Tab-separated table of C-alpha atoms in Angstrom:
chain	number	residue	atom	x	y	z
A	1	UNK	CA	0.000	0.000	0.000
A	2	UNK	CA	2.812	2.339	0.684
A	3	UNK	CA	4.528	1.333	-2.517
A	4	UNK	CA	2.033	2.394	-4.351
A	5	UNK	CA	0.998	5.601	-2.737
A	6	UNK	CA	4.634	6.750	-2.742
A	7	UNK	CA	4.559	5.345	-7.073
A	8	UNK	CA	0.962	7.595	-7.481
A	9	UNK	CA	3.241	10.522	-5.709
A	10	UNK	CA	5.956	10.244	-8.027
A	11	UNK	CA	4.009	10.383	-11.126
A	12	UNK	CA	2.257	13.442	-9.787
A	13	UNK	CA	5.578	15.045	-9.557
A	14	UNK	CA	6.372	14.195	-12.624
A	15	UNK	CA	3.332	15.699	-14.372
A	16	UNK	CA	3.714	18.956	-12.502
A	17	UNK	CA	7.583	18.856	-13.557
A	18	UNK	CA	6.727	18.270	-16.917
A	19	UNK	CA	3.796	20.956	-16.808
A	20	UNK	CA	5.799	23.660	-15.604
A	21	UNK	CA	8.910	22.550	-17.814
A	22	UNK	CA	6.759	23.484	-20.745
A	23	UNK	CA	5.072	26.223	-19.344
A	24	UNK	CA	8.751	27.769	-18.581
A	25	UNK	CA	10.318	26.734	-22.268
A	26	UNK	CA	7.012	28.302	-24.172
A	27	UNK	CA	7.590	31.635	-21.810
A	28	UNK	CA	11.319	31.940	-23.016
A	29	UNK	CA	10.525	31.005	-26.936
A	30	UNK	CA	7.921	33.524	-26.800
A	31	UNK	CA	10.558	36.155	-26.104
A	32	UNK	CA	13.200	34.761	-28.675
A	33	UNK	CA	10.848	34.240	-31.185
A	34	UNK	CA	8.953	38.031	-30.733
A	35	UNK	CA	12.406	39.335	-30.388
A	36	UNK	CA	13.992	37.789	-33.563
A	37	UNK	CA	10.510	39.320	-35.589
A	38	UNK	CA	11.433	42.246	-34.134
A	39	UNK	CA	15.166	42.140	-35.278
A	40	UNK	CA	13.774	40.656	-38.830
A	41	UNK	CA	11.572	44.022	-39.280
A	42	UNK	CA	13.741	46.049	-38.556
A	43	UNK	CA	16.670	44.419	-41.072
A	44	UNK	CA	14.460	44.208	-43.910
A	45	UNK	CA	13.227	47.848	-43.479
A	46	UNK	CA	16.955	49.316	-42.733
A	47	UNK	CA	19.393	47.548	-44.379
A	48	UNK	CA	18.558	48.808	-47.615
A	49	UNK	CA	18.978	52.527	-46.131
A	50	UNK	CA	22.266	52.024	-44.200
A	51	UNK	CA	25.158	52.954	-46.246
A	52	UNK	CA	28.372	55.867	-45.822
A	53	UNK	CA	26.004	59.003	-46.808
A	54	UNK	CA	23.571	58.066	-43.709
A	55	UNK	CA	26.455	58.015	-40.874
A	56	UNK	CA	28.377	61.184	-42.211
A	57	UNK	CA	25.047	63.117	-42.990
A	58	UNK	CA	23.587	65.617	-40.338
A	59	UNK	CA	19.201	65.099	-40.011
A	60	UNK	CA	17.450	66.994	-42.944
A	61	UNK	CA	13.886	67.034	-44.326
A	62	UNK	CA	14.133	64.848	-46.818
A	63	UNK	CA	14.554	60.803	-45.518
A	64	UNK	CA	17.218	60.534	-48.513
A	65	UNK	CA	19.388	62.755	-47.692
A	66	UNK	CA	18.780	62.514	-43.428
A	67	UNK	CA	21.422	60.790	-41.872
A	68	UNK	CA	23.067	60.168	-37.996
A	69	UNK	CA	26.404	62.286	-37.490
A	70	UNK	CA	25.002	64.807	-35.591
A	71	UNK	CA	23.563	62.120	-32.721
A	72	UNK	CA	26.595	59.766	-33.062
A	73	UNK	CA	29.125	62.790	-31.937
A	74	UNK	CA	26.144	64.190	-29.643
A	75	UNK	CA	25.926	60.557	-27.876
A	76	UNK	CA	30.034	60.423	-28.040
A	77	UNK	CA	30.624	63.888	-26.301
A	78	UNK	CA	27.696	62.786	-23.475
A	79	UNK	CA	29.925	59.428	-22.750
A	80	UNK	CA	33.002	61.468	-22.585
A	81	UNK	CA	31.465	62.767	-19.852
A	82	UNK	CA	29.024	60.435	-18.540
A	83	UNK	CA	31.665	57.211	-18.512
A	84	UNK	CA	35.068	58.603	-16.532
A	85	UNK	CA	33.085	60.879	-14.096
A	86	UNK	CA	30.410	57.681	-13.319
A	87	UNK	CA	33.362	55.409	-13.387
A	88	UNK	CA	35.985	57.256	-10.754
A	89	UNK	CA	32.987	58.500	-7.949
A	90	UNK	CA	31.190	55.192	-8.672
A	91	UNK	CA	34.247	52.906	-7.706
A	92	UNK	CA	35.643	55.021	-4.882
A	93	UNK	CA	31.862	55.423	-3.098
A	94	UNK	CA	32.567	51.418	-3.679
A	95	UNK	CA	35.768	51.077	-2.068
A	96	UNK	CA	35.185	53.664	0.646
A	97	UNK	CA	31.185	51.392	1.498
A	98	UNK	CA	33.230	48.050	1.824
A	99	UNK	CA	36.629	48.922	2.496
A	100	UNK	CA	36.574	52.059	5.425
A	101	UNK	CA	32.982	52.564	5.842
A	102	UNK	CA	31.655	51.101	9.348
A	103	UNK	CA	29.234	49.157	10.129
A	104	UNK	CA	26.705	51.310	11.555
A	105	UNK	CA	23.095	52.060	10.912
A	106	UNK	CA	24.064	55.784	8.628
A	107	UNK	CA	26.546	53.366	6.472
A	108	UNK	CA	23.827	50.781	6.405
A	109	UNK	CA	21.596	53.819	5.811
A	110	UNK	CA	23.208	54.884	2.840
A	111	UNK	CA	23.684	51.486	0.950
A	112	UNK	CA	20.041	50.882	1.360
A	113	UNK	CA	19.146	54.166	-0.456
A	114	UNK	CA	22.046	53.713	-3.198
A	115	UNK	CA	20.353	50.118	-3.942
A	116	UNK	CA	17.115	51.446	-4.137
A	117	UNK	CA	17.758	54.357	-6.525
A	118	UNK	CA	19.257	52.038	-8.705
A	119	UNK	CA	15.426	50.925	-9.122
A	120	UNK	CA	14.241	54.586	-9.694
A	121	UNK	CA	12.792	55.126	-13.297
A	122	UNK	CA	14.752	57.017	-15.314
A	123	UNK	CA	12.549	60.048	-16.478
A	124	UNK	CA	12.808	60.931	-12.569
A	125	UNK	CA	16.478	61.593	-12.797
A	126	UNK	CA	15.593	63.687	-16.000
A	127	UNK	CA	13.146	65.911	-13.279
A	128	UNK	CA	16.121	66.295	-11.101
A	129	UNK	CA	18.633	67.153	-13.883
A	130	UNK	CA	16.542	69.695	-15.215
A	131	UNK	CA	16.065	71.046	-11.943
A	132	UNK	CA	19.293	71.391	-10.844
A	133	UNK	CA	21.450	71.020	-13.746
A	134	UNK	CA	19.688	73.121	-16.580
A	135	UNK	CA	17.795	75.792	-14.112
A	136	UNK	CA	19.899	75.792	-10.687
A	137	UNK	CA	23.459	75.989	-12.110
A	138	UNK	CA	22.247	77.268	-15.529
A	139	UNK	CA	23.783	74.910	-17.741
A	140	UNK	CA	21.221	75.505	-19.956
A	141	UNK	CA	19.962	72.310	-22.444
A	142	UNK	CA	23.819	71.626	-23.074
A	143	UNK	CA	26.373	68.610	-23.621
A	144	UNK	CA	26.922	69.192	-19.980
A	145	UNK	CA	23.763	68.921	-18.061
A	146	UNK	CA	22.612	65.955	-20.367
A	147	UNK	CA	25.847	64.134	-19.299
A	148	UNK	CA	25.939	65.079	-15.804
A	149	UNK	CA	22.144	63.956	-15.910
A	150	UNK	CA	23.436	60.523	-17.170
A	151	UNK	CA	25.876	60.213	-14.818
A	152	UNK	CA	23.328	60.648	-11.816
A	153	UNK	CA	21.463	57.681	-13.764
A	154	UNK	CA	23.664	54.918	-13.659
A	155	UNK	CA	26.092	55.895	-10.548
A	156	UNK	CA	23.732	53.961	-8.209
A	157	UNK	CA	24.119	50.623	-10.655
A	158	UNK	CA	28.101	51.231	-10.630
A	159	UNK	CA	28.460	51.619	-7.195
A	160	UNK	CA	26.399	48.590	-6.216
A	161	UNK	CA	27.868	46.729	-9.326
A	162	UNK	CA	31.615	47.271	-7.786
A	163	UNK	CA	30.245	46.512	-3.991
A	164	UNK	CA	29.834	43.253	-5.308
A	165	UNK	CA	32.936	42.704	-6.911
A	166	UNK	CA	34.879	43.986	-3.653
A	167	UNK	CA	32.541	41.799	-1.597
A	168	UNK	CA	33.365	38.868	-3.169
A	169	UNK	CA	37.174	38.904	-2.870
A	170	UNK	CA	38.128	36.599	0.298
A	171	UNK	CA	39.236	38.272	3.456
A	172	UNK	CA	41.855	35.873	3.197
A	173	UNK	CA	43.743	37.519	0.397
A	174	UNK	CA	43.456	40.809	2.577
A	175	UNK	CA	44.981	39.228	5.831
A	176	UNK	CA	47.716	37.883	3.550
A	177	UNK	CA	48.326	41.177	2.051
A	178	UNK	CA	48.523	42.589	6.100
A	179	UNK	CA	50.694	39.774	7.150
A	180	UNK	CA	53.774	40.863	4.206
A	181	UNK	CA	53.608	44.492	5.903
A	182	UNK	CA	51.000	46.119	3.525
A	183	UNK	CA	48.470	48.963	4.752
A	184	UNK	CA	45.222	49.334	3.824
A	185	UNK	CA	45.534	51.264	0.728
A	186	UNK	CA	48.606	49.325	-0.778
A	187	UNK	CA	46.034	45.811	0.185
A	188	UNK	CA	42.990	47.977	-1.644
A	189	UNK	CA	45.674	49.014	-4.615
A	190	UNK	CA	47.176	45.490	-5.337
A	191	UNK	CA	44.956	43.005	-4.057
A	192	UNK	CA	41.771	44.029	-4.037
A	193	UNK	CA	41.285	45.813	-7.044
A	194	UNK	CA	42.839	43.917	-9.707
A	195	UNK	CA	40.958	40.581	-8.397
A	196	UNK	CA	37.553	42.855	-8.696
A	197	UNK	CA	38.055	44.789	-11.745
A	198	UNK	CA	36.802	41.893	-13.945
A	199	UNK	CA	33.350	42.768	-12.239
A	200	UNK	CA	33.577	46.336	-11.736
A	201	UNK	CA	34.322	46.632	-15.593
A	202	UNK	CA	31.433	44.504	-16.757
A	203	UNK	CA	29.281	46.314	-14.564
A	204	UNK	CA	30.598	49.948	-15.442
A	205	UNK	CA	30.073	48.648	-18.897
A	206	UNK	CA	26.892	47.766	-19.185
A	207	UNK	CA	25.473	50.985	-17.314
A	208	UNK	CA	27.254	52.614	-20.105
A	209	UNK	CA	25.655	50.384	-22.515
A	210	UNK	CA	22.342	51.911	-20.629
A	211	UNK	CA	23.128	55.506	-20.577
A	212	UNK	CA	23.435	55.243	-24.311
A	213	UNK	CA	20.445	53.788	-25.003
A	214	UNK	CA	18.149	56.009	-22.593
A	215	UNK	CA	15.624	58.922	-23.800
A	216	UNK	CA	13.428	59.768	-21.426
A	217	UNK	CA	16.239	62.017	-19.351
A	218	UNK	CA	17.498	63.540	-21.872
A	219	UNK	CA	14.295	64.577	-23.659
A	220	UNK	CA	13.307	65.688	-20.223
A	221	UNK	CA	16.966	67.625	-19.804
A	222	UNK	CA	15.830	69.415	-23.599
A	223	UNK	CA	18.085	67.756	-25.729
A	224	UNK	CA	17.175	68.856	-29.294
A	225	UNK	CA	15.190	66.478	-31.563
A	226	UNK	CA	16.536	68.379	-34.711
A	227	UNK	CA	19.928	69.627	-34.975
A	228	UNK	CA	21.903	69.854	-38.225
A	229	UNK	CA	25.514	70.841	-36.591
A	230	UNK	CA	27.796	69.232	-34.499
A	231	UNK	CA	28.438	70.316	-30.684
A	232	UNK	CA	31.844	72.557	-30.153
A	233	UNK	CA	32.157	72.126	-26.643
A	234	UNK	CA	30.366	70.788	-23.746
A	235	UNK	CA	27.777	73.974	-23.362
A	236	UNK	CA	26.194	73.426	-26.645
A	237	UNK	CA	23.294	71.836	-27.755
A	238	UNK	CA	23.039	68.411	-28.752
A	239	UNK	CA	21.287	64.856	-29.592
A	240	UNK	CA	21.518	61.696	-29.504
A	241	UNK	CA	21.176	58.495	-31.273
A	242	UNK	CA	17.930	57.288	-29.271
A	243	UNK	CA	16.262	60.973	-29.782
A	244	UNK	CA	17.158	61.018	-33.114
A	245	UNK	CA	15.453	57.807	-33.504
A	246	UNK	CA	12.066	58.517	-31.939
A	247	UNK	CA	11.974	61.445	-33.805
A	248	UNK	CA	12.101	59.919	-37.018
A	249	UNK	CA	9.739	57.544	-35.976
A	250	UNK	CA	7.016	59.537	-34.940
A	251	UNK	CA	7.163	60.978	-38.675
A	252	UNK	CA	4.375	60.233	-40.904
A	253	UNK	CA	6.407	59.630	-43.556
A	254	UNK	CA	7.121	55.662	-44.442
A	255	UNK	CA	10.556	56.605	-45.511
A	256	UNK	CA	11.232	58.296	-42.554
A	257	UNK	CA	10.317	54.930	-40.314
A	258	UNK	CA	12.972	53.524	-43.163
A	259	UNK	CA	15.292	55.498	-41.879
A	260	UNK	CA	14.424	55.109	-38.058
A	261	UNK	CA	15.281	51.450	-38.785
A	262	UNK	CA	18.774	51.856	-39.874
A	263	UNK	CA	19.074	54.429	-37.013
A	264	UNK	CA	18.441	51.225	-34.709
A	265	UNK	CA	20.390	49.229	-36.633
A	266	UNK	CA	23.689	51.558	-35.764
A	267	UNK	CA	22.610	51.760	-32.306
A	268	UNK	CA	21.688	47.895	-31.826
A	269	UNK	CA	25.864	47.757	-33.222
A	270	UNK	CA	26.771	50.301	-30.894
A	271	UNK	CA	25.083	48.698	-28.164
A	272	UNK	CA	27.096	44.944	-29.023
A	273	UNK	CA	30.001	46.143	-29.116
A	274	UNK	CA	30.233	47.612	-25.549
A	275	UNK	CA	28.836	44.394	-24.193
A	276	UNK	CA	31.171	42.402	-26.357
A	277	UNK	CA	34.090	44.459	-24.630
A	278	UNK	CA	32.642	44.022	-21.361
A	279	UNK	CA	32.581	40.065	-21.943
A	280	UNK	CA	36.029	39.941	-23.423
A	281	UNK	CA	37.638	42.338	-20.207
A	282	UNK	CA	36.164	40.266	-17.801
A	283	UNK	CA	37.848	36.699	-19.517
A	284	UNK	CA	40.929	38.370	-19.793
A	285	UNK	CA	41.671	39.672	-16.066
A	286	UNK	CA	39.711	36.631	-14.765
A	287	UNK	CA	42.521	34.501	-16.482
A	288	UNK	CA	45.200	36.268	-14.772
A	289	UNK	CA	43.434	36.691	-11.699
């Protein structure tokens, strides 16, 4: 009687396995397969539009002659910005949380608000840069307060990205490092930090990889949905690739959604390429770490 309660038991685990085993595989090959559709669409309706004239012409009226300088070099001038300024106070707010930083409830305090603005939506960052940034310090709808905008947006993910990486070095590798004579800072400089930086550099680079995708800041910050010259310095105006993107898209002209297309094409590149860097960093210190 047992036997066969505990045999009815096991086949009832077995359907449910086998239920949710499908339910889970359908869930993930209805993403892949409404992603690669999406991918399809938007190859067949840019490919045909992506050639030399489009990267090296600034936006015009006409969808022939439009083309994505002027937001390339607006998106490159924001990550000149956005990436070193993000990168340096988001690492050292790491190092000083985990490496000096007491445990008390105000430290505690503060990593509890840094992990939760990570989680804020983005057009509220665009509120506070154009409060502060564009009207406060009157920065005006420039370079500047776009990229200092950015960098409030993905300093939370960098910071919590690096605690991680620090956290997960063993405190056995810093006791060694005390017991040859070191101090803290020579232990933090040589030890710590090159065992981390494989995960402090994938996660630095994929908040990049976010700042350059993101619109709703910077349309919030002002940053010009037409411009047909380049930006001279960091007080100018300027777009970028997203903006220049939704803009053509919201055109009523087909050709114009054409053109959109090839616009995501370029950014979809851009976008690869910074995670393919991020991969390839992270296998190259881990295999000398």
């Amino acid at each position: 009687m047992m036997q066969l309660d505990a045999e009815k038991q096991m086949r009832r685990r077995k359907r449910k396995n086998t239920i949710f085993h499908i339910l889970f595989l359908s869930s993930t090959l209805f993403g892949i397969v409404a992603l690669a559709l999406l991918l399809i669409q938007i190859l067949v309706d840019g490919l045909g539009w992506l050639n030399w004239d489009f990267l090296t012409n600034n936006a015009s009226r006409k969808a022939e002659k439009s083309g994505i300088k002027a937001a390339i070099f607006g998106t490159l001038w924001m990550m000149s910005i956005t990436a070193p300024l993000s990168f340096i106070i988001g690492v050292s707010t790491a190092i000083y949380l985990e490496e000096y930083a007491k445990n008390n409830w105000f430290n505690r305090f503060i990593q509890t608000n840094i992990a939760n603005l990570a989680g804020v939506p983005s057009i509220v960052y665009g509120l506070l840069g154009l409060t502060i940034f564009v009207r406060v310090f009157g920065f005006g709808k420039s370079v500047l307060a776009g990229s200092l905008t950015m960098t409030l947006l993905i300093l939370p993910i960098i910071i919590v990205a690096s605690q991680e990486a620090i956290k997960a070095i063993p405190g056995s590798q810093r006791n060694a490092s005390f017991a040859l004579g070191a101090n803290r800072w020579q232990t933090i400089l040589r030890v710590v930090l090159p065992s981390a930086l494989p995960g402090i550099l994938t996660g630095s680079i994929l908040s990049f990889s976010r700042a350059v995708g993101e619109t709703a800041p910077l349309i919030v910050v002002g940053a010009v949905a037409y411009i047909t010259t380049l930006p001279n310095s960091v007080f100018d105006k300027f777009t970028v690739m997203p903006i220049q993107i939704y803009t053509w898209a919201n055109l009523p002209q087909e050709e114009f959604h054409n053109v959109a297309s090839a616009g995501i094409i370029v950014l979809l590149l851009m976008l690869l390429t910074m995670n393919a860097v991020a991969i390839f960093l992270r296998n190259k210190y881990q295999k000398k770490n």
